[in-house]
mmCIF file of C-alpha atoms in Angstrom:
data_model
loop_
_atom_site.group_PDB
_atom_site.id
_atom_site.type_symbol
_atom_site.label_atom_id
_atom_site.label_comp_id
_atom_site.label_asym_id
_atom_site.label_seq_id
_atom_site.Cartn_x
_atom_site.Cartn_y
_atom_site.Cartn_z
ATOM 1 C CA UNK A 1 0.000 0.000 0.000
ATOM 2 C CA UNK A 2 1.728 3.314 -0.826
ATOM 3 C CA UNK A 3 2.275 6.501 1.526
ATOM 4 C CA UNK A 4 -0.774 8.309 -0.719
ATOM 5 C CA UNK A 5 -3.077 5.325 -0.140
ATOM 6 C CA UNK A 6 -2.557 5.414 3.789
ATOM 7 C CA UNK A 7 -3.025 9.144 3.754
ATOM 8 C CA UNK A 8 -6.456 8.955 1.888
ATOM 9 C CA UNK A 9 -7.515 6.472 4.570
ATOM 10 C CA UNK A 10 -6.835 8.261 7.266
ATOM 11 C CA UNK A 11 -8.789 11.154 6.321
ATOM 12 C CA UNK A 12 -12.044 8.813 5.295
ATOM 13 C CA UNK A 13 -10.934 7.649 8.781
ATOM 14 C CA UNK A 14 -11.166 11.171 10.231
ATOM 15 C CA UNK A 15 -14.390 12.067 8.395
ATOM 16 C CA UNK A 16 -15.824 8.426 10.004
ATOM 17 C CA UNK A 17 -15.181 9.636 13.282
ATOM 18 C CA UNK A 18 -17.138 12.620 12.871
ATOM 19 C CA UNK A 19 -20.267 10.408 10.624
ATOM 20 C CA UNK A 20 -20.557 6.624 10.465
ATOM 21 C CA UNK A 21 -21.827 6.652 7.436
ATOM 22 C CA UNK A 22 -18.588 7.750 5.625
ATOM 23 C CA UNK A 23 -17.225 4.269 7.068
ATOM 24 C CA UNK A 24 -19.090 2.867 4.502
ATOM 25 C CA UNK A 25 -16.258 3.239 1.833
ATOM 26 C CA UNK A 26 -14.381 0.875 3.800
ATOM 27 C CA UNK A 27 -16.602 -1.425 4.568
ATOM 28 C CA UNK A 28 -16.898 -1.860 0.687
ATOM 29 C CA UNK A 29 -13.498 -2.392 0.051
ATOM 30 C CA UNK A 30 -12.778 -4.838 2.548
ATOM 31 C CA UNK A 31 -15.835 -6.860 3.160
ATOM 32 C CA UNK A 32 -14.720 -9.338 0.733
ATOM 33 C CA UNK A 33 -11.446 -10.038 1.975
ATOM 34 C CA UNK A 34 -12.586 -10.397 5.922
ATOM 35 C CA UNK A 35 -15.118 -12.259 4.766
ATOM 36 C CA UNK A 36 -12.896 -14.875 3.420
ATOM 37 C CA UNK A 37 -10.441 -14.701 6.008
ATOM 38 C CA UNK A 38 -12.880 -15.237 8.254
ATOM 39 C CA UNK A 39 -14.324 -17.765 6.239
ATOM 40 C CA UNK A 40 -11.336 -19.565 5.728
ATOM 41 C CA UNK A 41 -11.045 -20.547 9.230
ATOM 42 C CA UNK A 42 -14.441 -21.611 10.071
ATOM 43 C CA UNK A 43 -15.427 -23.019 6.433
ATOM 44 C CA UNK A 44 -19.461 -21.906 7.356
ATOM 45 C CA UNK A 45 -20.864 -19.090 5.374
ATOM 46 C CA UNK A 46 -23.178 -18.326 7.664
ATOM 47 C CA UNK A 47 -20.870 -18.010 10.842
ATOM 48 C CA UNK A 48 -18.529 -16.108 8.471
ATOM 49 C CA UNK A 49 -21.102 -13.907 7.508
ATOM 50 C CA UNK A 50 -22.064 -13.240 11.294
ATOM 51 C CA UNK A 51 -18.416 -12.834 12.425
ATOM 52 C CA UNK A 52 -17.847 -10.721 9.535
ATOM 53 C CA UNK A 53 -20.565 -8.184 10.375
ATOM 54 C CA UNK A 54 -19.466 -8.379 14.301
ATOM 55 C CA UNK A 55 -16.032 -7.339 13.277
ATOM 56 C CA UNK A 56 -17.299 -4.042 11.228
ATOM 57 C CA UNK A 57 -19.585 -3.269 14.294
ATOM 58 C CA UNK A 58 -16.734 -3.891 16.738
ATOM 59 C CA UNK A 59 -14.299 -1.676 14.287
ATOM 60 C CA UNK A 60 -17.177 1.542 13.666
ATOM 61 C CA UNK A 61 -17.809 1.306 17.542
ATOM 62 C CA UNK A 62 -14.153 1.561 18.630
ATOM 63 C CA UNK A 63 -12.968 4.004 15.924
ATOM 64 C CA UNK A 64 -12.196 6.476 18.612
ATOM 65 C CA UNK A 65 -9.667 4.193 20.007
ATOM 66 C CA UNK A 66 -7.868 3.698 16.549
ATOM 67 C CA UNK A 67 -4.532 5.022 16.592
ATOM 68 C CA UNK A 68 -2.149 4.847 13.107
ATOM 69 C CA UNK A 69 0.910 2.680 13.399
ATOM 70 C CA UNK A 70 2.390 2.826 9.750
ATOM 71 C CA UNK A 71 -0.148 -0.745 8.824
ATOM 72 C CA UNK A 72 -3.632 -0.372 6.448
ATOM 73 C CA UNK A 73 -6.151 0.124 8.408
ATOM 74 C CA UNK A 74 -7.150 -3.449 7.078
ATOM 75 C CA UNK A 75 -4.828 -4.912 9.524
ATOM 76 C CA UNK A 76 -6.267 -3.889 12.513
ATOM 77 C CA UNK A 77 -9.526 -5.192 10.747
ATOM 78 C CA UNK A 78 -7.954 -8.787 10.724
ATOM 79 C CA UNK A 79 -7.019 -8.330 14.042
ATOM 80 C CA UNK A 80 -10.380 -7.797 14.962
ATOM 81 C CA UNK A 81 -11.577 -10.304 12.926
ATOM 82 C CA UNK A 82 -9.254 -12.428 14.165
ATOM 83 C CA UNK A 83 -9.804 -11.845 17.770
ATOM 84 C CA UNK A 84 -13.481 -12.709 16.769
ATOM 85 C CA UNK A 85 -13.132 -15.916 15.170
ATOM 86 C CA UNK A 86 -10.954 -16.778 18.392
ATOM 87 C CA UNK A 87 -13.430 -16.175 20.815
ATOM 88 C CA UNK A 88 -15.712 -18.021 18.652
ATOM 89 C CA UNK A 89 -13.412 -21.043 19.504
ATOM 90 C CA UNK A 90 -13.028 -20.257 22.895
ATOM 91 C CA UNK A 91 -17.360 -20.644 23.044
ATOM 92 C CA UNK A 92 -17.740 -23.370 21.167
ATOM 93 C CA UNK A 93 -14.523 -25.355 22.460
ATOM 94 C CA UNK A 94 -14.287 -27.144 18.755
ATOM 95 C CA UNK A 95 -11.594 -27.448 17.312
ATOM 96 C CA UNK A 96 -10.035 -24.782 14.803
ATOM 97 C CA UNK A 97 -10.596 -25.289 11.267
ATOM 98 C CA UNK A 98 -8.364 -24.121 8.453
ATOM 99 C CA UNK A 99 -10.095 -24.172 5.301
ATOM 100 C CA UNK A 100 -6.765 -23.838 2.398
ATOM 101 C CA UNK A 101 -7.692 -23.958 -1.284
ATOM 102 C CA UNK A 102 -6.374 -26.465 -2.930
ATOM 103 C CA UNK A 103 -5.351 -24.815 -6.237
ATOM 104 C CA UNK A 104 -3.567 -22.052 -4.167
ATOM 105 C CA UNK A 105 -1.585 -24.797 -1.806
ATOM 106 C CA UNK A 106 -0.823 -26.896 -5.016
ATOM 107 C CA UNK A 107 0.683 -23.068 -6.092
ATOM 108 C CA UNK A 108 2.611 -21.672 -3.210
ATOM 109 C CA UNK A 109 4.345 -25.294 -3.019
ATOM 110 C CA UNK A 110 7.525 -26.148 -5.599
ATOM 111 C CA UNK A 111 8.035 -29.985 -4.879
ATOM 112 C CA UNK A 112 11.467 -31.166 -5.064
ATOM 113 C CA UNK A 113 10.064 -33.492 -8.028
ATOM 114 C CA UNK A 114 7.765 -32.939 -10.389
ATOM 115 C CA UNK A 115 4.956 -35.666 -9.185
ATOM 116 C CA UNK A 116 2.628 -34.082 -6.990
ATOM 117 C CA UNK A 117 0.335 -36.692 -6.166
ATOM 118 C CA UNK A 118 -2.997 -37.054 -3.640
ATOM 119 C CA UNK A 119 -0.998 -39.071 -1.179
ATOM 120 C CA UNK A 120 1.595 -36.352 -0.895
ATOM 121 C CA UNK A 121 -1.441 -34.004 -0.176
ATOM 122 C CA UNK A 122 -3.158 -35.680 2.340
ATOM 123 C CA UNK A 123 0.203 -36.602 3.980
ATOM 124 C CA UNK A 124 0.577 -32.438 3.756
ATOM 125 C CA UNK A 125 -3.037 -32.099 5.246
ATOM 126 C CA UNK A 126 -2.079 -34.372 8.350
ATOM 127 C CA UNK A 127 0.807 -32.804 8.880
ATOM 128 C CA UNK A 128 -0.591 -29.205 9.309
ATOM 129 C CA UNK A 129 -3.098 -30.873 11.621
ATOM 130 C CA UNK A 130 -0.796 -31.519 14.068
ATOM 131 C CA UNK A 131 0.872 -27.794 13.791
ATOM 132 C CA UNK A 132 0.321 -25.522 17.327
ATOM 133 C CA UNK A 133 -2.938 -23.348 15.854
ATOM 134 C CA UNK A 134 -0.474 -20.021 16.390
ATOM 135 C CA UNK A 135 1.815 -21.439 13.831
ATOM 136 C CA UNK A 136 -1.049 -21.615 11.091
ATOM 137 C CA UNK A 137 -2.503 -18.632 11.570
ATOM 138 C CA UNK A 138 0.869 -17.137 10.933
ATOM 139 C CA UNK A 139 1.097 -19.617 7.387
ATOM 140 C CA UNK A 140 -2.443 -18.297 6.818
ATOM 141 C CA UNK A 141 -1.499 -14.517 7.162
ATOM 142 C CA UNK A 142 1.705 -14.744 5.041
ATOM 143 C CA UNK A 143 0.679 -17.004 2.226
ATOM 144 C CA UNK A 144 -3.628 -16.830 2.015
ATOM 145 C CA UNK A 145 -3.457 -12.969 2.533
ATOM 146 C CA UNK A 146 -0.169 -12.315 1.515
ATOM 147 C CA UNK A 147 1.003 -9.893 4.398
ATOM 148 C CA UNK A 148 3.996 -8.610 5.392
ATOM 149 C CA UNK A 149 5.903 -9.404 8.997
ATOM 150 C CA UNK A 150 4.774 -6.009 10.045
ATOM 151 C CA UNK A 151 1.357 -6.563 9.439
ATOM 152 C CA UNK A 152 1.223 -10.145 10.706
ATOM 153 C CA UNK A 153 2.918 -9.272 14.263
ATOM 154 C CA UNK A 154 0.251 -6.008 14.546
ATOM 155 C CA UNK A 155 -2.626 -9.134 13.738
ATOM 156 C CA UNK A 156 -1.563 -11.722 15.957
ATOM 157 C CA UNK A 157 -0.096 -9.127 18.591
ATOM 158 C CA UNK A 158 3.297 -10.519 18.448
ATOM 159 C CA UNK A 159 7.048 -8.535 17.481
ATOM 160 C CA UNK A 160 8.019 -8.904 14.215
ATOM 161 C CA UNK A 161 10.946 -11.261 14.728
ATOM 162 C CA UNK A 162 8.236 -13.566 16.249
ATOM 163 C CA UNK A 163 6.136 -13.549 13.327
ATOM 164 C CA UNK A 164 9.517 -14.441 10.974
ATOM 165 C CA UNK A 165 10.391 -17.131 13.637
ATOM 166 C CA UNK A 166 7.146 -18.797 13.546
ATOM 167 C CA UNK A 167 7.164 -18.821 9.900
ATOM 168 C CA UNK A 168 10.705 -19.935 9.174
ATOM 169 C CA UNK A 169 9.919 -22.364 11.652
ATOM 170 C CA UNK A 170 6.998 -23.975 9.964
ATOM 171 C CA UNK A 171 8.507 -23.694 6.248
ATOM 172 C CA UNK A 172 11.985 -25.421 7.943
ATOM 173 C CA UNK A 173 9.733 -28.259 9.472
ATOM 174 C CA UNK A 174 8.071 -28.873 5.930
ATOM 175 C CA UNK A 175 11.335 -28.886 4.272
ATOM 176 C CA UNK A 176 12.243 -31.564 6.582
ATOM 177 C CA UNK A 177 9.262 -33.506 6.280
ATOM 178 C CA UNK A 178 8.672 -33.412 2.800
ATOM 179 C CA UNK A 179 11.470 -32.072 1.050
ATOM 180 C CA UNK A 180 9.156 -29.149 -0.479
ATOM 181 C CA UNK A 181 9.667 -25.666 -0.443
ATOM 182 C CA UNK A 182 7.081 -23.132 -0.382
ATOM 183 C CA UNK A 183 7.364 -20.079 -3.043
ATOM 184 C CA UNK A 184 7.610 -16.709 -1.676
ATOM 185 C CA UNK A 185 9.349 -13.696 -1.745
ATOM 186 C CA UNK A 186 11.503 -13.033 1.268
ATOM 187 C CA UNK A 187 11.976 -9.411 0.948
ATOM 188 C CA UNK A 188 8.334 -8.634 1.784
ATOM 189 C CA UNK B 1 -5.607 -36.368 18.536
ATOM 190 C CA UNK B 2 -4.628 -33.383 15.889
ATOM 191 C CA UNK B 3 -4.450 -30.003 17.039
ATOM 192 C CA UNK B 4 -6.472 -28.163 14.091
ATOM 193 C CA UNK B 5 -9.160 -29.408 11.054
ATOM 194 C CA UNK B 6 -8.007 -28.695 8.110
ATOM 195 C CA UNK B 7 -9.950 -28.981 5.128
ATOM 196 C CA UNK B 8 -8.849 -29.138 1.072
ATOM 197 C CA UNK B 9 -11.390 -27.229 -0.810
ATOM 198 C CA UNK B 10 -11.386 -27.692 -4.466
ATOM 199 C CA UNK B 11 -13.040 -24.575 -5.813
ATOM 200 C CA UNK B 12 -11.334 -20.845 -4.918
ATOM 201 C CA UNK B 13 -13.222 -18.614 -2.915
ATOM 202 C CA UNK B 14 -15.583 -16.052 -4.815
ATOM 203 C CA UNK B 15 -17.055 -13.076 -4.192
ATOM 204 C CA UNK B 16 -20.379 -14.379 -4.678
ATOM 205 C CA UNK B 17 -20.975 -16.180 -1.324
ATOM 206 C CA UNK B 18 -20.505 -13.037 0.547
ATOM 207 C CA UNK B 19 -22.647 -10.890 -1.086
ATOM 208 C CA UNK B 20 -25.655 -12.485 0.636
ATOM 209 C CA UNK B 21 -23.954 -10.683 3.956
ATOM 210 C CA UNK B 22 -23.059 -7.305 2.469
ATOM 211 C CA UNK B 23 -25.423 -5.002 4.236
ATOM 212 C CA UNK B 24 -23.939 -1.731 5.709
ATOM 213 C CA UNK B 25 -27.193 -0.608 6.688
ATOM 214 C CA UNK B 26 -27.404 -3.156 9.091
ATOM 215 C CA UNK B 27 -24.037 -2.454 10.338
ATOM 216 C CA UNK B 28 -24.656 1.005 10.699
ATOM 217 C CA UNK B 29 -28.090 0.340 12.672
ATOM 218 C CA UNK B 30 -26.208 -2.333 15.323
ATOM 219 C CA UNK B 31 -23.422 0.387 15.392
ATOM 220 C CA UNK B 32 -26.431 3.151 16.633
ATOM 221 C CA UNK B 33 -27.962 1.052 18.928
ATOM 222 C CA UNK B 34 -24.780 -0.230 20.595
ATOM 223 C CA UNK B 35 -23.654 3.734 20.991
ATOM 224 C CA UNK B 36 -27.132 4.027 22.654
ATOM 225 C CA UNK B 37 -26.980 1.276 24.959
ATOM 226 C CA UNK B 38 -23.014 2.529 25.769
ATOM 227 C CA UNK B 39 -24.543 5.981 26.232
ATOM 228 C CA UNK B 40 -27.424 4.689 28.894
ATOM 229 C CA UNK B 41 -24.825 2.328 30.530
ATOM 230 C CA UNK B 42 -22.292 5.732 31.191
ATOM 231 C CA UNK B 43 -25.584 7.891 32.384
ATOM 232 C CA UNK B 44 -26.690 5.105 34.623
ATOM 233 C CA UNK B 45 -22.789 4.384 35.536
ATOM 234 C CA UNK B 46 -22.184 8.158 36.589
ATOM 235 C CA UNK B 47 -25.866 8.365 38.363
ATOM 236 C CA UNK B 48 -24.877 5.146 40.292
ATOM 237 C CA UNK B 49 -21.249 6.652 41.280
ATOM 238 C CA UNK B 50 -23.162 10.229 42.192
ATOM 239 C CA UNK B 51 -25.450 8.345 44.793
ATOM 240 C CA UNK B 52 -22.762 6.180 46.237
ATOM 241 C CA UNK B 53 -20.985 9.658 46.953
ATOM 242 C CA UNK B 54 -23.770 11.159 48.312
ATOM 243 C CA UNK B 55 -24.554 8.124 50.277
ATOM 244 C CA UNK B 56 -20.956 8.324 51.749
ATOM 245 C CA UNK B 57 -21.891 12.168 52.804
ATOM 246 C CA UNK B 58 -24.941 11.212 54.488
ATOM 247 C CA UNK B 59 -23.235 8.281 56.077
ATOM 248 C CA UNK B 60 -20.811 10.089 57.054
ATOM 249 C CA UNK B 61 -22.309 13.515 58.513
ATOM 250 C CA UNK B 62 -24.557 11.007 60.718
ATOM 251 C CA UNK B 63 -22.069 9.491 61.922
ATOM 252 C CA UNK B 64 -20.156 12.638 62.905
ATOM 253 C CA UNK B 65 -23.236 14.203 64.304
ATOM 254 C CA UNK B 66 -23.873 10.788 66.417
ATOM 255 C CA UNK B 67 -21.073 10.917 67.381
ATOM 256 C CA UNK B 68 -20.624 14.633 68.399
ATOM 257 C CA UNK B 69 -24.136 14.016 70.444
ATOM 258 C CA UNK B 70 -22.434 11.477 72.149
ATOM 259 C CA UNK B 71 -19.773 13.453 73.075
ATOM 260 C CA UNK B 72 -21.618 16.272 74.196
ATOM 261 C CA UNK B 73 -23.867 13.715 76.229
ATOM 262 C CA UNK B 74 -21.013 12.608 78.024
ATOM 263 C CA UNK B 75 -19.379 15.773 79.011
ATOM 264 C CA UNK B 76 -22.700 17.392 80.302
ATOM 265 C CA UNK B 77 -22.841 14.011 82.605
ATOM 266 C CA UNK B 78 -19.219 14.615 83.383
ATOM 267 C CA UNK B 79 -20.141 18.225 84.444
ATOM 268 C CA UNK B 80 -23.108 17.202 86.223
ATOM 269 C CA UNK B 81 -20.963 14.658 88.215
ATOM 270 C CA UNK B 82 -18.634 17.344 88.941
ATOM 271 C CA UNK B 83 -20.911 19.874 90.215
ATOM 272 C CA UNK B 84 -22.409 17.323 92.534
ATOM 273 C CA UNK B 85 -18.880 17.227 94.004
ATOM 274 C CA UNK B 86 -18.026 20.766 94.299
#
């Protein structure tokens, strides 16, 4: 997002403060995306759609308290939204589902060979299973919604070097496991 | 016993199963009525904090005036007492 982008936030930001209703130029633009974050990790449209309006409501009715910290504002929107779907968890005491397309797994992964077979997949699938929950939702952030370190550790309310750790962590234990590396670009 | 569910879905996410949810006006309505229920909850917060203080006054000046009646009760005794003797 660039410097100009941020700035023109901040003032629909300011003018939301003053009159909900101008919020509703951001609710547009990211409905979508905390939708599917949101559905993502509870694979139920109509709990997503519920958690997804909760997390607007909780974001218009603690504007006030929003301070600017160099991320979108869409960050503290999946933080929210984040904090949401964890509470939902908390209530329901289920266990936390990740919901990965499988075109966009097949994608971020560059196999060591070329045969990338259904076994190898489910063997994946179990393997992520047994992952501590903190460590996907860090996989999640990076390669589902393609954010940056900074925006991840603002999320999950973590420093930065934890959010690297718990991802280099993951991608080293996968390497291990599987001799598969997954694509991304490490200068983000 | 695995930690998380995960779950392989074969089609991509599209904006098309969200749209059903997509209602700012709603948003904006919960928003007003939660800013109304905050608003009665700080009225009735402050109004409850007000009579506690004034309670405590009350309390309190009673107690001092109980106490000063007291007092006064047992020094006209005292001088009674020592008139007797004089």
């Amino acid at each position: 997002m660039t410097e100009g982008e941020l700035q023109q936030e901040r003032a629909i930001i300011e003018r939301s403060r003053k009159d909900p209703r101008a919020f509703g130029e951001l609710y547009e633009r990211y409905f979508e995306r905390i939708f599917n974050f949101i559905y993502r990790q509870t694979d139920d449209e109509e709990l997503a759609g519920d958690l997804c309006s909760q997390t607007f409501i909780n974001a218009l009715n603690g504007l006030s308290r929003f301070e600017f910290r160099g991320v979108p504002f869409s960050a503290w929107l999946y933080k929210i939204a984040s904090n949401e779907v964890n509470k939902h968890y908390r209530k329901s005491k289920g266990k936390q589902i990740f919901s990965l397309e499988e075109v966009r797994v097949k994608e971020l992964i560059e196999s060591s060979d070329l045969t990338w077979d259904e076994e190898q997949v489910q063997q994946l699938l179990q393997f992520m299973k047994d992952l501590p929950t903190d460590m996907l939702q860090v996989l999640e952030l990076r390669f589902f919604e393609d954010k940056d370190f900074r925006e991840i550790a603002f999320i999950l309310d973590i420093t930065e070097s934890g959010a690297k750790m718990r991802t280099y962590r993951a991608l080293d234990k996968l390497r291990r496991n599987f001799n598969i590396k997954v694509k991304y670009d490490e200068s983000k | 016993m695995s930690r998380n569910d995960i779950r392989l879905r074969r089609q991509r996410l599209s904006g098309s199963g969200s749209h059903r949810f997509r209602n700012y006006g709603d948003v904006l309505e919960r928003h007003e009525r939660d800013m109304k229920i905050k608003k009665i909850v700080k009225v009735f917060t402050y109004f409850a904090i007000i009579l506690i203080v004034v309670m405590l006054i009350i309390i309190v000046t009673r107690t001092g005036e109980r106490l000063d009646d007291d007092h006064k009760g047992t020094t006209s005794r005292m001088e009674k007492v020592f008139h007797k003797r004089t």
